[in-house]
Short mmCIF file of C-alpha atoms in Angstrom, two decimals:
data_model
loop_
_atom_site.label_atom_id
_atom_site.label_comp_id
_atom_site.label_asym_id
_atom_site.label_seq_id
_atom_site.Cartn_x
_atom_site.Cartn_y
_atom_site.Cartn_z
CA UNK A 1 -17.82 -21.49 26.97
CA UNK A 2 -17.38 -18.55 24.39
CA UNK A 3 -16.81 -14.76 25.69
CA UNK A 4 -19.40 -12.20 23.97
CA UNK A 5 -23.52 -12.35 23.66
CA UNK A 6 -25.55 -10.24 20.88
CA UNK A 7 -23.57 -12.08 18.53
CA UNK A 8 -25.55 -11.05 14.93
CA UNK A 9 -27.73 -11.54 12.10
CA UNK A 10 -25.59 -12.92 9.27
CA UNK A 11 -26.01 -13.35 6.12
CA UNK A 12 -25.93 -17.78 4.80
CA UNK A 13 -22.30 -16.78 6.63
CA UNK A 14 -19.40 -19.15 5.97
CA UNK A 15 -16.77 -20.19 8.00
CA UNK A 16 -13.01 -20.01 7.18
CA UNK A 17 -10.87 -20.93 10.18
CA UNK A 18 -6.42 -21.45 10.21
CA UNK A 19 -4.86 -22.56 13.45
CA UNK A 20 -1.20 -22.03 14.44
CA UNK A 21 0.74 -24.40 15.77
CA UNK A 22 1.43 -28.15 14.24
CA UNK A 23 -1.45 -27.19 11.10
CA UNK A 24 0.13 -24.36 9.76
CA UNK A 25 3.69 -24.94 8.72
CA UNK A 26 5.75 -21.58 7.82
CA UNK A 27 2.22 -20.33 8.92
CA UNK A 28 1.14 -20.30 5.67
CA UNK A 29 -2.18 -21.20 6.36
CA UNK A 30 -2.67 -18.43 9.46
CA UNK A 31 -0.89 -16.23 7.21
CA UNK A 32 -4.10 -16.47 5.10
CA UNK A 33 -6.91 -15.32 7.81
CA UNK A 34 -4.32 -11.74 8.75
CA UNK A 35 -4.70 -11.38 4.98
CA UNK A 36 -8.37 -11.91 5.01
CA UNK A 37 -8.99 -10.24 8.22
CA UNK A 38 -6.89 -7.14 7.05
CA UNK A 39 -8.28 -6.81 3.72
CA UNK A 40 -12.14 -6.34 4.58
CA UNK A 41 -11.34 -4.97 7.62
CA UNK A 42 -13.25 -7.40 10.07
CA UNK A 43 -14.79 -7.02 13.67
CA UNK A 44 -14.16 -9.55 15.81
CA UNK A 45 -17.72 -11.09 17.54
CA UNK A 46 -17.04 -13.66 19.81
CA UNK A 47 -14.02 -15.99 20.99
CA UNK A 48 -13.42 -18.65 23.25
CA UNK A 49 -12.35 -18.65 26.58
CA UNK A 50 -9.44 -19.68 26.86
CA UNK A 51 -9.28 -21.50 30.86
CA UNK A 52 -10.14 -24.79 29.69
CA UNK A 53 -8.34 -25.09 26.87
CA UNK A 54 -4.51 -23.49 26.98
CA UNK A 55 -1.83 -24.51 29.37
CA UNK A 56 -0.41 -20.92 29.69
CA UNK A 57 3.31 -22.29 30.51
CA UNK A 58 2.95 -23.52 27.45
CA UNK A 59 1.05 -20.59 25.45
CA UNK A 60 1.54 -18.29 27.26
CA UNK A 61 -0.39 -14.29 27.53
CA UNK A 62 1.79 -11.52 27.06
CA UNK A 63 1.81 -8.20 27.81
CA UNK A 64 1.12 -5.00 25.86
CA UNK A 65 2.58 -1.32 26.74
CA UNK A 66 0.20 1.37 26.61
CA UNK A 67 1.04 4.75 26.44
CA UNK A 68 -2.49 6.09 28.03
CA UNK A 69 -3.47 3.46 31.06
CA UNK A 70 -2.75 0.55 32.03
CA UNK A 71 -0.69 -2.29 31.25
CA UNK A 72 -3.44 -4.69 28.80
CA UNK A 73 -2.35 -8.64 29.06
CA UNK A 74 -3.09 -10.83 26.13
CA UNK A 75 -4.92 -14.03 26.67
CA UNK A 76 -4.01 -16.72 23.78
CA UNK A 77 -7.44 -17.95 22.85
CA UNK A 78 -9.36 -18.09 19.45
CA UNK A 79 -10.68 -15.01 17.90
CA UNK A 80 -14.73 -15.02 15.97
CA UNK A 81 -14.55 -12.06 13.26
CA UNK A 82 -16.73 -11.12 10.85
CA UNK A 83 -16.66 -10.01 7.21
CA UNK A 84 -19.81 -8.00 6.12
CA UNK A 85 -19.01 -8.49 1.45
CA UNK A 86 -22.62 -6.07 0.48
CA UNK A 87 -21.30 -7.59 -2.59
CA UNK A 88 -20.77 -10.80 -2.12
CA UNK A 89 -23.96 -12.87 -1.31
CA UNK A 90 -22.50 -14.27 2.02
CA UNK A 91 -21.14 -12.67 5.09
CA UNK A 92 -18.00 -13.68 5.81
CA UNK A 93 -17.30 -15.23 9.57
CA UNK A 94 -12.93 -16.00 9.93
CA UNK A 95 -11.32 -17.94 13.28
CA UNK A 96 -8.75 -17.79 13.84
CA UNK A 97 -7.01 -19.93 16.52
CA UNK A 98 -4.17 -21.93 18.56
CA UNK A 99 -4.81 -24.67 18.79
CA UNK A 100 -5.46 -25.95 22.24
CA UNK A 101 -3.26 -27.53 24.29
CA UNK A 102 -6.20 -29.96 26.26
CA UNK A 103 -9.41 -31.08 26.37
CA UNK A 104 -9.58 -30.96 22.08
CA UNK A 105 -13.60 -32.39 21.48
CA UNK A 106 -14.69 -29.95 24.18
CA UNK A 107 -13.39 -27.01 22.29
CA UNK A 108 -14.21 -28.17 18.79
CA UNK A 109 -17.99 -28.20 20.46
CA UNK A 110 -17.13 -24.24 21.76
CA UNK A 111 -16.46 -23.57 17.66
CA UNK A 112 -19.78 -25.77 16.92
CA UNK A 113 -22.13 -23.83 18.64
CA UNK A 114 -21.15 -20.51 17.26
CA UNK A 115 -20.91 -21.64 14.26
CA UNK A 116 -25.01 -23.11 15.38
CA UNK A 117 -25.59 -19.56 17.30
CA UNK A 118 -24.48 -17.44 13.91
CA UNK A 119 -26.78 -20.06 11.06
CA UNK A 120 -23.21 -21.01 9.46
CA UNK A 121 -23.71 -24.12 7.44
CA UNK A 122 -20.82 -24.49 5.48
CA UNK A 123 -16.84 -24.22 7.36
CA UNK A 124 -13.47 -24.47 4.56
CA UNK A 125 -11.19 -25.14 7.24
CA UNK A 126 -7.05 -24.49 5.84
CA UNK A 127 -3.85 -26.30 6.90
CA UNK A 128 -0.07 -26.47 5.76
CA UNK A 129 1.91 -29.48 6.26
CA UNK A 130 5.76 -29.90 5.26
CA UNK A 131 6.21 -31.76 1.99
CA UNK A 132 8.74 -32.61 -0.05
CA UNK A 133 8.21 -30.97 -3.12
CA UNK A 134 9.74 -28.34 -5.52
CA UNK A 135 10.20 -25.07 -4.64
CA UNK A 136 9.92 -24.01 -7.96
CA UNK A 137 6.52 -25.95 -8.87
CA UNK A 138 2.95 -24.65 -7.99
CA UNK A 139 2.58 -25.86 -4.53
CA UNK A 140 0.14 -28.40 -4.39
CA UNK A 141 -3.18 -28.05 -1.95
CA UNK A 142 -4.69 -31.43 -0.71
CA UNK A 143 -8.10 -31.61 0.23
CA UNK A 144 -10.96 -33.32 1.66
CA UNK A 145 -14.30 -32.92 1.98
CA UNK A 146 -17.13 -35.21 1.50
CA UNK A 147 -18.66 -33.60 -1.22
CA UNK A 148 -17.24 -36.12 -4.41
CA UNK A 149 -19.11 -32.27 -6.96
CA UNK A 150 -17.21 -30.21 -5.25
CA UNK A 151 -14.21 -32.10 -5.07
CA UNK A 152 -14.09 -33.07 -8.86
CA UNK A 153 -15.34 -29.08 -9.41
CA UNK A 154 -12.41 -27.96 -8.20
CA UNK A 155 -10.01 -30.47 -9.80
CA UNK A 156 -9.21 -30.59 -5.57
CA UNK A 157 -6.41 -34.43 -5.44
CA UNK A 158 -7.79 -36.26 -1.88
CA UNK A 159 -5.35 -36.18 0.97
CA UNK A 160 -3.61 -39.96 1.38
CA UNK A 161 -2.07 -38.60 4.45
CA UNK A 162 -2.61 -41.37 7.83
CA UNK A 163 -0.83 -40.38 11.01
CA UNK A 164 -1.17 -38.33 14.10
CA UNK A 165 -3.98 -34.96 13.32
CA UNK A 166 -3.98 -31.77 14.77
CA UNK A 167 -7.01 -30.05 16.59
CA UNK A 168 -7.42 -29.64 11.69
CA UNK A 169 -8.21 -32.94 10.57
CA UNK A 170 -10.41 -33.30 14.40
CA UNK A 171 -12.63 -30.13 13.42
CA UNK A 172 -13.32 -31.52 9.79
CA UNK A 173 -14.37 -34.61 11.44
CA UNK A 174 -16.76 -32.39 14.24
CA UNK A 175 -18.02 -31.14 12.01
CA UNK A 176 -19.09 -33.00 10.30
CA UNK A 177 -20.56 -34.95 12.09
CA UNK A 178 -22.78 -31.83 13.01
CA UNK A 179 -24.09 -31.40 9.52
CA UNK A 180 -21.91 -29.16 8.42
CA UNK A 181 -20.67 -29.45 4.76
CA UNK A 182 -16.73 -29.17 5.79
CA UNK A 183 -13.91 -28.88 3.49
CA UNK A 184 -10.01 -29.00 4.44
CA UNK A 185 -7.07 -27.08 1.66
CA UNK A 186 -3.79 -27.96 3.20
CA UNK A 187 -1.10 -26.89 1.64
CA UNK A 188 2.81 -28.56 1.11
CA UNK A 189 5.94 -26.50 1.83
CA UNK A 190 8.58 -26.90 0.45
CA UNK A 191 10.56 -28.96 3.81
CA UNK A 192 13.59 -27.56 3.30
CA UNK A 193 12.82 -24.29 2.88
CA UNK A 194 9.96 -23.97 6.36
CA UNK A 195 11.29 -20.86 8.38
CA UNK A 196 7.77 -18.37 7.78
CA UNK A 197 6.12 -16.62 5.77
CA UNK A 198 5.89 -18.75 2.65
CA UNK A 199 3.77 -16.18 0.86
CA UNK A 200 3.62 -18.75 -1.73
CA UNK A 201 1.52 -21.29 -0.23
CA UNK A 202 -0.54 -18.63 1.64
CA UNK A 203 -1.24 -17.09 -1.62
CA UNK A 204 -2.12 -20.49 -2.50
CA UNK A 205 -4.75 -21.43 -0.83
CA UNK A 206 -6.32 -18.39 -1.43
CA UNK A 207 -6.94 -19.35 -4.79
CA UNK A 208 -9.27 -22.27 -2.95
CA UNK A 209 -10.40 -19.80 -0.71
CA UNK A 210 -11.55 -17.44 -3.51
CA UNK A 211 -12.75 -20.65 -5.75
CA UNK A 212 -15.57 -21.44 -2.92
CA UNK A 213 -16.63 -17.75 -2.41
CA UNK A 214 -16.97 -17.68 -6.32
CA UNK A 215 -15.59 -14.10 -5.49
CA UNK A 216 -12.52 -11.59 -6.37
CA UNK A 217 -10.88 -11.92 -3.05
CA UNK A 218 -8.02 -9.30 -2.84
CA UNK A 219 -4.64 -9.87 -3.06
CA UNK A 220 -2.71 -7.27 -2.39
CA UNK A 221 1.12 -8.10 -2.08
CA UNK A 222 1.13 -11.19 -1.94
CA UNK A 223 1.98 -12.03 -5.32
CA UNK A 224 4.77 -10.33 -5.25
CA UNK A 225 6.11 -11.57 -1.67
CA UNK A 226 5.48 -14.78 -4.10
CA UNK A 227 7.48 -14.51 -6.44
CA UNK A 228 10.38 -12.06 -3.62
CA UNK A 229 10.59 -15.56 -1.47
CA UNK A 230 10.69 -17.96 -4.84
CA UNK A 231 13.58 -16.00 -6.14
CA UNK A 232 15.28 -15.98 -2.69
CA UNK A 233 14.94 -20.82 -2.69
CA UNK A 234 15.67 -20.44 -5.81
CA UNK A 235 19.38 -18.28 -4.69
CA UNK A 236 19.33 -20.55 -1.32
CA UNK A 237 19.08 -24.07 -3.19
CA UNK A 238 21.82 -22.84 -6.16
CA UNK A 239 24.57 -21.90 -3.02
CA UNK A 240 24.20 -25.02 -2.22
CA UNK A 241 25.19 -28.16 -5.08
CA UNK A 242 23.02 -31.04 -2.46
CA UNK A 243 20.42 -29.36 -2.21
CA UNK A 244 20.07 -27.91 -6.17
CA UNK A 245 20.60 -31.33 -6.68
CA UNK A 246 17.44 -32.88 -4.33
CA UNK A 247 15.56 -29.97 -5.79
CA UNK A 248 16.15 -31.28 -8.67
CA UNK A 249 15.00 -34.87 -7.76
CA UNK A 250 11.95 -33.55 -7.44
CA UNK A 251 11.41 -31.77 -10.15
CA UNK A 252 11.40 -34.65 -12.91
CA UNK A 253 9.79 -36.64 -10.51
CA UNK A 254 6.89 -38.32 -12.51
CA UNK A 255 3.38 -36.46 -11.35
CA UNK A 256 1.31 -38.96 -9.24
CA UNK A 257 -1.99 -39.87 -10.70
CA UNK A 258 -4.81 -37.15 -9.84
CA UNK A 259 -8.45 -37.19 -10.52
CA UNK A 260 -10.31 -37.48 -13.11
CA UNK A 261 -9.73 -34.14 -15.40
CA UNK A 262 -13.20 -31.92 -16.13
CA UNK A 263 -14.11 -31.96 -19.06
CA UNK A 264 -14.66 -28.52 -22.15
CA UNK A 265 -18.40 -27.81 -20.53
CA UNK A 266 -16.89 -28.05 -16.86
CA UNK A 267 -14.32 -26.01 -18.01
CA UNK A 268 -15.93 -23.39 -19.75
CA UNK A 269 -17.76 -22.84 -16.35
CA UNK A 270 -15.50 -22.41 -14.05
CA UNK A 271 -13.74 -20.00 -16.94
CA UNK A 272 -17.21 -17.55 -16.92
CA UNK A 273 -17.05 -17.78 -13.31
CA UNK A 274 -13.20 -16.86 -12.66
CA UNK A 275 -13.90 -14.22 -15.33
CA UNK A 276 -16.91 -12.39 -14.02
CA UNK A 277 -15.61 -13.11 -10.20
CA UNK A 278 -12.44 -10.98 -11.77
CA UNK A 279 -14.89 -8.11 -13.34
CA UNK A 280 -13.73 -8.85 -16.98
CA UNK A 281 -17.01 -12.06 -17.31
CA UNK A 282 -20.50 -11.28 -19.36
CA UNK A 283 -22.32 -10.20 -16.39
CA UNK A 284 -19.74 -7.21 -16.36
CA UNK A 285 -20.61 -5.90 -20.07
#
């Protein structure tokens, strides 16, 4: 169950969600939501009651000292935030969550209940995983959706992963069963530099969010942070001959066959959309 009443009436809202834990290598996915929450001055509108979903001996609450009153205990939970963007066709709802310790199906039902009450019909799920990818090249983003046209338009490589899954995968399936439009994006983080943060992966996910929303998303310092991260990793790799040889083998590895390429007309349409988002297209002239 959720804890807030009186949810606002929104304009064709889109949910963007990420979760701490197994689904969040190098904190790359939750960093996207944190970035958007700050950039778009989001305000809290709801949260999931944590009592049924977390083992508080594993995921402990934290206490914060207050100068003006009693100490405040903050319980681990998943919170919804509203971003009202006057220039956009949609309002954006952010979900900054923590993978639950138990009762995942009920947890997903609670999230979908909020989606229903807010009349959300499009869900974007973000995750990050460790992979054998070279840090020096664009970090791959794989994903899944039941919409083949969207998959092709985004030139999104389908995920080929099989094995244990996290709450992102469970929520994706639950949203599909609830007949919501849902797409998941997964950033591939180099496993040999897995310590957070990984701004390059965060930036790659952010660009995918921008494509789905079809509006400019402020990047702030992320581009500079990603360049600094890459330079630091380059120096680290250069200092270890074994890692350097391994990375070189990744760089030389043949690319896997990708999706069918877009046609010339489709490329032109996507470029026009990009220009409009950046204020340089025909609509801005």
